Amino acid sequence: MANNEEVIEELKKIVKQKGLKYTEQREIVLDILINAEDHLSAEEVYNQIKEKHPDSNIGIATVYRALGFLEEVDLIASIAFGTEGKKYESNAKSHHDHLICTNCGKIVEFIDDEIEKRQEKIAKKNKFKITSHSMQLYGVCGDCQEKSK
Amino acid sequence: MANNEEVIEELKKIVKQKGLKYTEQREIVLDILINAEDHLSAEEVYNQIKEKHPDSNIGIATVYRALGFLEEVDLIASIAFGTEGKKYESNAKSHHDHLICTNCGKIVEFIDDEIEKRQEKIAKKNKFKITSHSMQLYGVCGDCQEKSK
DNA sequence: GTCAATGCAAATCGTTTGCATGAAC
DNA sequence: GTTCATGCAAACGATTTGCATTGAC
């Protein structure tokens, strides 16, 4: 897993290679996602930029364009997260899935190698090349089961 | 797995039980989804209605309202599909997960007992009681891999 | 100086809402 | 007759686009 500096260097390389321009805005968007705890929507990225970089006068359209660009060059990935629409995450992070309590909203993250392996197998069988996945288990957490007794 | 008639009867029962009104529009929307080969977006449902029931003067707002209602009473389910937005399917079909091509939008359904078992195990370890789950694998399908060569 | 990227505002897309009318009960 | 559901159009939120300006090279 690459660290922050390395990902920024990667962006510089890609931009140069494509004959495009390296801008502060693209770097800021990528930086926000690298340091994000969570998956962020375009608007959440925009809000964090206004918070952490109040001097930079970035527009929401630029955020959308930067996200599109970064996704195209595979530095970030987007997934449809439940009903909440499109969200983005840095590809420099490891993936995890979610257990969600439908009663209190608690979210527990987990990774399971066995499931990841099965997914690969299923993909192979169907001739798919997987880029990402999204998995949520909905149910009632221990605390809420106790309370409803 | 219920057949079409049974699902329609179920709708009638639910509507009566809730003291609401049974309308042709709700029946048509449900019927379209029961007989759909594929997952449909709200607009696709609307277009199919105009095609198969040209006499019925249904509005797109009614389609959205019917879909919301049917989902609430669990006769249909929705999934957020990658870039393609929200799509619906009848719950009269058996549970399955999805492989989604991020290039052409093709969807392949699958079930894997091994994964289902692992999910139960993970839930147990975290003291969750699972009620449902949602899993999508995103990637590039065989055809699209061929084309990009 | 050139050309891509930006910021802004207007446009567009999918979805929702307000309200008067029509249909189910 | 009452109440819910509908159709229409307007409103809305998220995303995209057109265009003049700015900034990287």
Short mmCIF file of N, CA, C and O in Angstrom, two decimals, chain B residues 37-145:
data_model
loop_
_atom_site.label_atom_id
_atom_site.label_comp_id
_atom_site.label_asym_id
_atom_site.label_seq_id
_atom_site.Cartn_x
_atom_site.Cartn_y
_atom_site.Cartn_z
N GLU B 37 -37.19 -9.14 -17.49
CA GLU B 37 -36.04 -10.03 -17.62
C GLU B 37 -34.90 -9.50 -16.77
O GLU B 37 -34.04 -10.23 -16.31
N ASP B 38 -34.93 -8.21 -16.59
CA ASP B 38 -33.76 -7.50 -16.12
C ASP B 38 -34.14 -6.55 -14.98
O ASP B 38 -35.30 -6.43 -14.64
N HIS B 39 -33.16 -5.90 -14.43
CA HIS B 39 -33.43 -4.85 -13.45
C HIS B 39 -33.80 -3.59 -14.21
O HIS B 39 -33.16 -3.26 -15.18
N LEU B 40 -34.82 -2.90 -13.72
CA LEU B 40 -35.28 -1.72 -14.44
C LEU B 40 -35.16 -0.45 -13.60
O LEU B 40 -35.42 -0.46 -12.41
N SER B 41 -34.79 0.63 -14.27
CA SER B 41 -34.81 1.93 -13.62
C SER B 41 -36.24 2.45 -13.67
O SER B 41 -37.07 1.93 -14.41
N ALA B 42 -36.51 3.49 -12.90
CA ALA B 42 -37.85 4.08 -12.89
C ALA B 42 -38.28 4.47 -14.31
O ALA B 42 -39.41 4.22 -14.72
N GLU B 43 -37.37 5.06 -15.04
CA GLU B 43 -37.73 5.50 -16.38
C GLU B 43 -37.98 4.33 -17.31
O GLU B 43 -38.87 4.38 -18.16
N GLU B 44 -37.22 3.25 -17.14
CA GLU B 44 -37.44 2.06 -17.96
C GLU B 44 -38.81 1.44 -17.67
O GLU B 44 -39.51 0.99 -18.58
N VAL B 45 -39.20 1.44 -16.39
CA VAL B 45 -40.53 0.95 -16.03
C VAL B 45 -41.58 1.80 -16.74
O VAL B 45 -42.51 1.29 -17.36
N TYR B 46 -41.39 3.11 -16.66
CA TYR B 46 -42.32 4.06 -17.28
C TYR B 46 -42.45 3.82 -18.79
O TYR B 46 -43.55 3.76 -19.33
N ASN B 47 -41.32 3.62 -19.44
CA ASN B 47 -41.35 3.37 -20.89
C ASN B 47 -42.06 2.07 -21.24
O ASN B 47 -42.82 2.02 -22.21
N GLN B 48 -41.82 1.05 -20.43
CA GLN B 48 -42.48 -0.24 -20.69
C GLN B 48 -43.99 -0.13 -20.50
O GLN B 48 -44.74 -0.79 -21.20
N ILE B 49 -44.39 0.67 -19.53
CA ILE B 49 -45.83 0.85 -19.31
C ILE B 49 -46.45 1.53 -20.52
O ILE B 49 -47.49 1.09 -21.02
N LYS B 50 -45.82 2.56 -21.02
CA LYS B 50 -46.36 3.28 -22.18
C LYS B 50 -46.43 2.37 -23.40
O LYS B 50 -47.29 2.52 -24.26
N GLU B 51 -45.51 1.39 -23.44
CA GLU B 51 -45.46 0.46 -24.56
C GLU B 51 -46.55 -0.61 -24.44
O GLU B 51 -47.32 -0.85 -25.36
N LYS B 52 -46.59 -1.25 -23.24
CA LYS B 52 -47.49 -2.38 -23.05
C LYS B 52 -48.91 -1.96 -22.68
O LYS B 52 -49.84 -2.76 -22.82
N HIS B 53 -49.05 -0.76 -22.17
CA HIS B 53 -50.39 -0.29 -21.79
C HIS B 53 -50.59 1.12 -22.33
O HIS B 53 -50.73 2.07 -21.56
N PRO B 54 -50.61 1.25 -23.67
CA PRO B 54 -50.67 2.59 -24.27
C PRO B 54 -51.94 3.35 -23.90
O PRO B 54 -51.97 4.58 -23.95
N ASP B 55 -52.98 2.61 -23.52
CA ASP B 55 -54.23 3.24 -23.14
C ASP B 55 -54.13 3.91 -21.77
O ASP B 55 -54.75 4.94 -21.53
N SER B 56 -53.34 3.29 -20.86
CA SER B 56 -53.23 3.86 -19.51
C SER B 56 -52.39 5.13 -19.55
O SER B 56 -51.25 5.12 -19.99
N ASN B 57 -52.97 6.20 -19.05
CA ASN B 57 -52.31 7.51 -19.14
C ASN B 57 -51.50 7.81 -17.87
O ASN B 57 -51.67 8.82 -17.23
N ILE B 58 -50.58 6.92 -17.55
CA ILE B 58 -49.83 7.04 -16.31
C ILE B 58 -48.74 8.10 -16.40
O ILE B 58 -48.17 8.33 -17.45
N GLY B 59 -48.47 8.76 -15.27
CA GLY B 59 -47.43 9.78 -15.23
C GLY B 59 -46.18 9.25 -14.56
O GLY B 59 -46.24 8.31 -13.76
N ILE B 60 -45.05 9.86 -14.87
CA ILE B 60 -43.78 9.39 -14.30
C ILE B 60 -43.78 9.53 -12.78
O ILE B 60 -43.20 8.69 -12.06
N ALA B 61 -44.44 10.55 -12.26
CA ALA B 61 -44.48 10.75 -10.81
C ALA B 61 -45.18 9.58 -10.13
O ALA B 61 -44.77 9.13 -9.06
N THR B 62 -46.21 9.07 -10.77
CA THR B 62 -46.94 7.93 -10.22
C THR B 62 -46.05 6.69 -10.20
O THR B 62 -46.10 5.90 -9.25
N VAL B 63 -45.25 6.54 -11.23
CA VAL B 63 -44.32 5.41 -11.27
C VAL B 63 -43.37 5.49 -10.07
O VAL B 63 -43.19 4.50 -9.36
N TYR B 64 -42.80 6.65 -9.85
CA TYR B 64 -41.90 6.81 -8.71
C TYR B 64 -42.61 6.52 -7.40
O TYR B 64 -42.09 5.85 -6.51
N ARG B 65 -43.86 7.01 -7.28
CA ARG B 65 -44.60 6.79 -6.05
C ARG B 65 -44.93 5.32 -5.86
O ARG B 65 -44.83 4.77 -4.75
N ALA B 66 -45.31 4.65 -6.95
CA ALA B 66 -45.63 3.22 -6.86
C ALA B 66 -44.39 2.41 -6.50
O ALA B 66 -44.44 1.52 -5.65
N LEU B 67 -43.26 2.75 -7.09
CA LEU B 67 -42.03 2.04 -6.79
C LEU B 67 -41.65 2.21 -5.32
O LEU B 67 -41.28 1.25 -4.64
N GLY B 68 -41.78 3.42 -4.83
CA GLY B 68 -41.49 3.68 -3.42
C GLY B 68 -42.39 2.86 -2.51
O GLY B 68 -41.92 2.25 -1.55
N PHE B 69 -43.66 2.83 -2.86
CA PHE B 69 -44.62 2.07 -2.06
C PHE B 69 -44.33 0.58 -2.08
O PHE B 69 -44.27 -0.08 -1.05
N LEU B 70 -44.12 0.04 -3.26
CA LEU B 70 -43.86 -1.39 -3.40
C LEU B 70 -42.57 -1.81 -2.70
O LEU B 70 -42.48 -2.91 -2.14
N GLU B 71 -41.61 -0.92 -2.70
CA GLU B 71 -40.36 -1.24 -2.00
C GLU B 71 -40.59 -1.23 -0.49
O GLU B 71 -40.08 -2.09 0.23
N GLU B 72 -41.39 -0.27 -0.04
CA GLU B 72 -41.67 -0.16 1.39
C GLU B 72 -42.35 -1.41 1.93
O GLU B 72 -42.08 -1.84 3.05
N VAL B 73 -43.25 -1.98 1.13
CA VAL B 73 -43.95 -3.17 1.59
C VAL B 73 -43.25 -4.45 1.15
O VAL B 73 -43.80 -5.54 1.24
N ASP B 74 -42.01 -4.28 0.64
CA ASP B 74 -41.15 -5.43 0.36
C ASP B 74 -41.58 -6.34 -0.79
O ASP B 74 -41.19 -7.50 -0.83
N LEU B 75 -42.38 -5.80 -1.71
CA LEU B 75 -42.74 -6.62 -2.87
C LEU B 75 -41.68 -6.48 -3.96
O LEU B 75 -41.55 -7.33 -4.83
N ILE B 76 -40.94 -5.39 -3.89
CA ILE B 76 -39.82 -5.21 -4.82
C ILE B 76 -38.61 -4.72 -4.02
O ILE B 76 -38.74 -4.34 -2.86
N ALA B 77 -37.44 -4.76 -4.65
CA ALA B 77 -36.21 -4.30 -3.99
C ALA B 77 -35.44 -3.41 -4.95
O ALA B 77 -35.57 -3.55 -6.17
N SER B 78 -34.66 -2.51 -4.40
CA SER B 78 -33.85 -1.64 -5.27
C SER B 78 -32.38 -1.82 -4.94
O SER B 78 -32.02 -2.10 -3.80
N ILE B 79 -31.55 -1.66 -5.93
CA ILE B 79 -30.10 -1.65 -5.73
C ILE B 79 -29.52 -0.47 -6.48
O ILE B 79 -29.99 -0.14 -7.57
N ALA B 80 -28.53 0.16 -5.89
CA ALA B 80 -27.81 1.24 -6.57
C ALA B 80 -26.74 0.60 -7.42
O ALA B 80 -25.82 0.00 -6.91
N PHE B 81 -26.87 0.71 -8.73
CA PHE B 81 -25.93 0.10 -9.65
C PHE B 81 -24.91 1.08 -10.17
O PHE B 81 -25.25 1.96 -10.95
N GLY B 82 -23.69 0.91 -9.74
CA GLY B 82 -22.57 1.71 -10.24
C GLY B 82 -22.96 3.09 -10.68
O GLY B 82 -23.53 3.85 -9.91
N THR B 83 -22.67 3.41 -11.92
CA THR B 83 -22.93 4.74 -12.45
C THR B 83 -24.35 4.85 -12.96
O THR B 83 -24.80 5.93 -13.30
N GLU B 84 -25.07 3.74 -13.01
CA GLU B 84 -26.36 3.73 -13.68
C GLU B 84 -27.53 4.07 -12.78
O GLU B 84 -28.68 3.96 -13.19
N GLY B 85 -27.26 4.37 -11.55
CA GLY B 85 -28.34 4.78 -10.65
C GLY B 85 -29.16 3.62 -10.12
O GLY B 85 -28.80 2.46 -10.27
N LYS B 86 -30.27 3.97 -9.51
CA LYS B 86 -31.11 3.01 -8.81
C LYS B 86 -31.95 2.17 -9.77
O LYS B 86 -32.57 2.69 -10.67
N LYS B 87 -31.96 0.86 -9.52
CA LYS B 87 -32.77 -0.03 -10.34
C LYS B 87 -33.60 -0.94 -9.45
O LYS B 87 -33.24 -1.19 -8.31
N TYR B 88 -34.69 -1.46 -10.01
CA TYR B 88 -35.63 -2.25 -9.23
C TYR B 88 -35.80 -3.66 -9.77
O TYR B 88 -35.67 -3.89 -10.97
N GLU B 89 -36.15 -4.59 -8.86
CA GLU B 89 -36.46 -5.94 -9.28
C GLU B 89 -37.53 -6.49 -8.34
O GLU B 89 -37.66 -6.06 -7.19
N SER B 90 -38.33 -7.44 -8.84
CA SER B 90 -39.37 -8.05 -8.03
C SER B 90 -38.76 -8.97 -6.99
O SER B 90 -37.79 -9.66 -7.25
N ASN B 91 -39.34 -8.98 -5.80
CA ASN B 91 -38.86 -9.88 -4.76
C ASN B 91 -39.38 -11.30 -4.93
O ASN B 91 -39.02 -12.20 -4.16
N ALA B 92 -40.22 -11.52 -5.94
CA ALA B 92 -40.72 -12.87 -6.20
C ALA B 92 -39.62 -13.73 -6.81
O ALA B 92 -39.77 -14.92 -7.00
N LYS B 93 -38.49 -13.07 -7.08
CA LYS B 93 -37.35 -13.84 -7.58
C LYS B 93 -36.48 -14.21 -6.39
O LYS B 93 -36.48 -13.54 -5.36
N SER B 94 -35.70 -15.26 -6.52
CA SER B 94 -34.86 -15.69 -5.41
C SER B 94 -33.71 -14.71 -5.20
O SER B 94 -33.31 -13.99 -6.11
N HIS B 95 -33.18 -14.71 -4.00
CA HIS B 95 -32.09 -13.79 -3.69
C HIS B 95 -30.85 -14.12 -4.52
O HIS B 95 -30.51 -15.26 -4.75
N HIS B 96 -30.19 -13.09 -4.94
CA HIS B 96 -28.94 -13.30 -5.67
C HIS B 96 -28.09 -12.05 -5.58
O HIS B 96 -28.59 -10.97 -5.25
N ASP B 97 -26.82 -12.19 -5.88
CA ASP B 97 -25.92 -11.05 -5.89
C ASP B 97 -25.58 -10.69 -7.33
O ASP B 97 -26.06 -11.34 -8.25
N HIS B 98 -24.79 -9.63 -7.50
CA HIS B 98 -24.59 -9.12 -8.86
C HIS B 98 -23.14 -8.86 -9.25
O HIS B 98 -22.37 -8.35 -8.45
N LEU B 99 -22.85 -9.23 -10.48
CA LEU B 99 -21.59 -8.88 -11.12
C LEU B 99 -21.96 -7.79 -12.12
O LEU B 99 -22.84 -8.01 -12.97
N ILE B 100 -21.32 -6.64 -12.06
CA ILE B 100 -21.72 -5.52 -12.90
C ILE B 100 -20.55 -5.03 -13.74
O ILE B 100 -19.48 -4.71 -13.21
N CYS B 101 -20.75 -4.96 -15.06
CA CYS B 101 -19.69 -4.45 -15.93
C CYS B 101 -19.72 -2.93 -15.91
O CYS B 101 -20.72 -2.31 -16.26
N THR B 102 -18.61 -2.33 -15.48
CA THR B 102 -18.57 -0.87 -15.36
C THR B 102 -18.41 -0.20 -16.73
O THR B 102 -18.50 1.00 -16.83
N ASN B 103 -18.21 -1.01 -17.74
CA ASN B 103 -18.05 -0.44 -19.08
C ASN B 103 -19.37 -0.43 -19.85
O ASN B 103 -19.83 0.61 -20.29
N CYS B 104 -20.02 -1.60 -19.99
CA CYS B 104 -21.24 -1.67 -20.79
C CYS B 104 -22.50 -1.79 -19.94
O CYS B 104 -23.61 -1.73 -20.45
N GLY B 105 -22.34 -1.96 -18.63
CA GLY B 105 -23.52 -2.02 -17.75
C GLY B 105 -24.16 -3.39 -17.62
O GLY B 105 -25.15 -3.55 -16.94
N LYS B 106 -23.58 -4.37 -18.31
CA LYS B 106 -24.13 -5.72 -18.22
C LYS B 106 -24.15 -6.23 -16.78
O LYS B 106 -23.23 -5.99 -16.01
N ILE B 107 -25.23 -6.92 -16.42
CA ILE B 107 -25.36 -7.45 -15.06
C ILE B 107 -25.51 -8.97 -15.10
O ILE B 107 -26.35 -9.49 -15.84
N VAL B 108 -24.68 -9.66 -14.35
CA VAL B 108 -24.79 -11.11 -14.23
C VAL B 108 -25.17 -11.42 -12.78
O VAL B 108 -24.56 -10.90 -11.85
N GLU B 109 -26.21 -12.25 -12.62
CA GLU B 109 -26.62 -12.61 -11.27
C GLU B 109 -25.95 -13.90 -10.85
O GLU B 109 -25.69 -14.77 -11.66
N PHE B 110 -25.67 -14.01 -9.55
CA PHE B 110 -25.11 -15.26 -9.05
C PHE B 110 -25.49 -15.48 -7.59
O PHE B 110 -25.89 -14.55 -6.89
N ILE B 111 -25.37 -16.72 -7.17
CA ILE B 111 -25.54 -17.06 -5.76
C ILE B 111 -24.36 -17.93 -5.39
O ILE B 111 -23.93 -18.75 -6.20
N ASP B 112 -23.82 -17.73 -4.24
CA ASP B 112 -22.72 -18.57 -3.81
C ASP B 112 -22.92 -18.96 -2.35
O ASP B 112 -22.87 -18.13 -1.45
N ASP B 113 -23.18 -20.23 -2.13
CA ASP B 113 -23.47 -20.73 -0.79
C ASP B 113 -22.32 -20.48 0.17
O ASP B 113 -22.52 -20.18 1.34
N GLU B 114 -21.11 -20.63 -0.36
CA GLU B 114 -19.93 -20.46 0.48
C GLU B 114 -19.90 -19.05 1.07
O GLU B 114 -19.68 -18.86 2.26
N ILE B 115 -20.16 -18.07 0.22
CA ILE B 115 -20.16 -16.68 0.70
C ILE B 115 -21.28 -16.46 1.71
O ILE B 115 -21.07 -15.85 2.75
N GLU B 116 -22.44 -17.01 1.41
CA GLU B 116 -23.57 -16.86 2.34
C GLU B 116 -23.18 -17.42 3.72
O GLU B 116 -23.49 -16.82 4.75
N LYS B 117 -22.50 -18.55 3.71
CA LYS B 117 -22.09 -19.16 4.98
C LYS B 117 -21.10 -18.29 5.72
O LYS B 117 -21.18 -18.10 6.94
N ARG B 118 -20.12 -17.75 4.99
CA ARG B 118 -19.12 -16.89 5.61
C ARG B 118 -19.77 -15.64 6.20
O ARG B 118 -19.37 -15.17 7.27
N GLN B 119 -20.77 -15.13 5.50
CA GLN B 119 -21.45 -13.95 6.00
C GLN B 119 -22.09 -14.24 7.35
O GLN B 119 -21.99 -13.44 8.28
N GLU B 120 -22.72 -15.40 7.45
CA GLU B 120 -23.34 -15.80 8.71
C GLU B 120 -22.32 -15.88 9.83
O GLU B 120 -22.56 -15.45 10.96
N LYS B 121 -21.16 -16.42 9.49
CA LYS B 121 -20.10 -16.58 10.46
C LYS B 121 -19.59 -15.21 10.96
O LYS B 121 -19.40 -15.00 12.15
N ILE B 122 -19.40 -14.32 10.01
CA ILE B 122 -18.93 -12.98 10.37
C ILE B 122 -19.95 -12.28 11.25
O ILE B 122 -19.62 -11.63 12.24
N ALA B 123 -21.22 -12.45 10.88
CA ALA B 123 -22.29 -11.83 11.66
C ALA B 123 -22.28 -12.35 13.09
O ALA B 123 -22.37 -11.59 14.05
N LYS B 124 -22.15 -13.65 13.21
CA LYS B 124 -22.16 -14.28 14.53
C LYS B 124 -21.01 -13.75 15.38
O LYS B 124 -21.17 -13.41 16.54
N LYS B 125 -19.84 -13.68 14.77
CA LYS B 125 -18.66 -13.21 15.48
C LYS B 125 -18.87 -11.79 16.01
O LYS B 125 -18.36 -11.43 17.06
N ASN B 126 -19.63 -11.00 15.27
CA ASN B 126 -19.87 -9.63 15.69
C ASN B 126 -21.21 -9.47 16.40
O ASN B 126 -21.70 -8.36 16.58
N LYS B 127 -21.82 -10.59 16.74
CA LYS B 127 -23.10 -10.60 17.45
C LYS B 127 -24.24 -9.94 16.67
O LYS B 127 -25.16 -9.40 17.25
N PHE B 128 -24.15 -9.95 15.36
CA PHE B 128 -25.22 -9.40 14.53
C PHE B 128 -26.19 -10.51 14.12
O PHE B 128 -25.77 -11.64 13.90
N LYS B 129 -27.45 -10.15 14.00
CA LYS B 129 -28.45 -11.06 13.47
C LYS B 129 -28.83 -10.52 12.09
O LYS B 129 -29.52 -9.50 11.98
N ILE B 130 -28.38 -11.17 11.03
CA ILE B 130 -28.55 -10.64 9.68
C ILE B 130 -30.00 -10.76 9.19
O ILE B 130 -30.65 -11.78 9.37
N THR B 131 -30.48 -9.70 8.59
CA THR B 131 -31.81 -9.75 7.97
C THR B 131 -31.71 -9.75 6.45
O THR B 131 -32.54 -10.33 5.77
N SER B 132 -30.71 -9.09 5.93
CA SER B 132 -30.53 -9.08 4.47
C SER B 132 -29.11 -8.64 4.13
O SER B 132 -28.37 -8.20 5.00
N HIS B 133 -28.75 -8.78 2.89
CA HIS B 133 -27.45 -8.25 2.49
C HIS B 133 -27.48 -7.82 1.04
O HIS B 133 -28.41 -8.14 0.30
N SER B 134 -26.46 -7.10 0.67
CA SER B 134 -26.38 -6.55 -0.68
C SER B 134 -24.92 -6.62 -1.10
O SER B 134 -24.04 -6.16 -0.39
N MET B 135 -24.68 -7.28 -2.24
CA MET B 135 -23.29 -7.42 -2.67
C MET B 135 -23.18 -7.25 -4.17
O MET B 135 -23.91 -7.88 -4.93
N GLN B 136 -22.30 -6.36 -4.56
CA GLN B 136 -22.06 -6.14 -5.97
C GLN B 136 -20.56 -6.21 -6.28
O GLN B 136 -19.77 -5.61 -5.55
N LEU B 137 -20.23 -6.95 -7.31
CA LEU B 137 -18.84 -6.98 -7.77
C LEU B 137 -18.76 -6.16 -9.05
O LEU B 137 -19.51 -6.41 -9.99
N TYR B 138 -17.89 -5.16 -9.06
CA TYR B 138 -17.74 -4.32 -10.23
C TYR B 138 -16.48 -4.70 -10.99
O TYR B 138 -15.45 -4.98 -10.39
N GLY B 139 -16.60 -4.68 -12.30
CA GLY B 139 -15.44 -5.02 -13.10
C GLY B 139 -15.73 -4.89 -14.58
O GLY B 139 -16.72 -4.27 -14.96
N VAL B 140 -14.89 -5.48 -15.39
CA VAL B 140 -15.06 -5.42 -16.83
C VAL B 140 -15.38 -6.81 -17.35
O VAL B 140 -14.67 -7.77 -17.04
N CYS B 141 -16.46 -6.92 -18.11
CA CYS B 141 -16.88 -8.24 -18.59
C CYS B 141 -16.00 -8.72 -19.74
O CYS B 141 -15.24 -7.94 -20.32
N GLY B 142 -16.10 -10.00 -20.06
CA GLY B 142 -15.28 -10.60 -21.11
C GLY B 142 -15.35 -9.86 -22.43
O GLY B 142 -14.32 -9.56 -23.03
N ASP B 143 -16.57 -9.54 -22.87
CA ASP B 143 -16.76 -8.84 -24.15
C ASP B 143 -16.01 -7.52 -24.19
O ASP B 143 -15.33 -7.20 -25.16
N CYS B 144 -16.15 -6.76 -23.09
CA CYS B 144 -15.51 -5.44 -23.06
C CYS B 144 -14.00 -5.55 -22.98
O CYS B 144 -13.27 -4.71 -23.50
N GLN B 145 -13.49 -6.62 -22.34
CA GLN B 145 -12.05 -6.84 -22.28
C GLN B 145 -11.53 -7.11 -23.69
O GLN B 145 -10.48 -6.60 -24.09
#
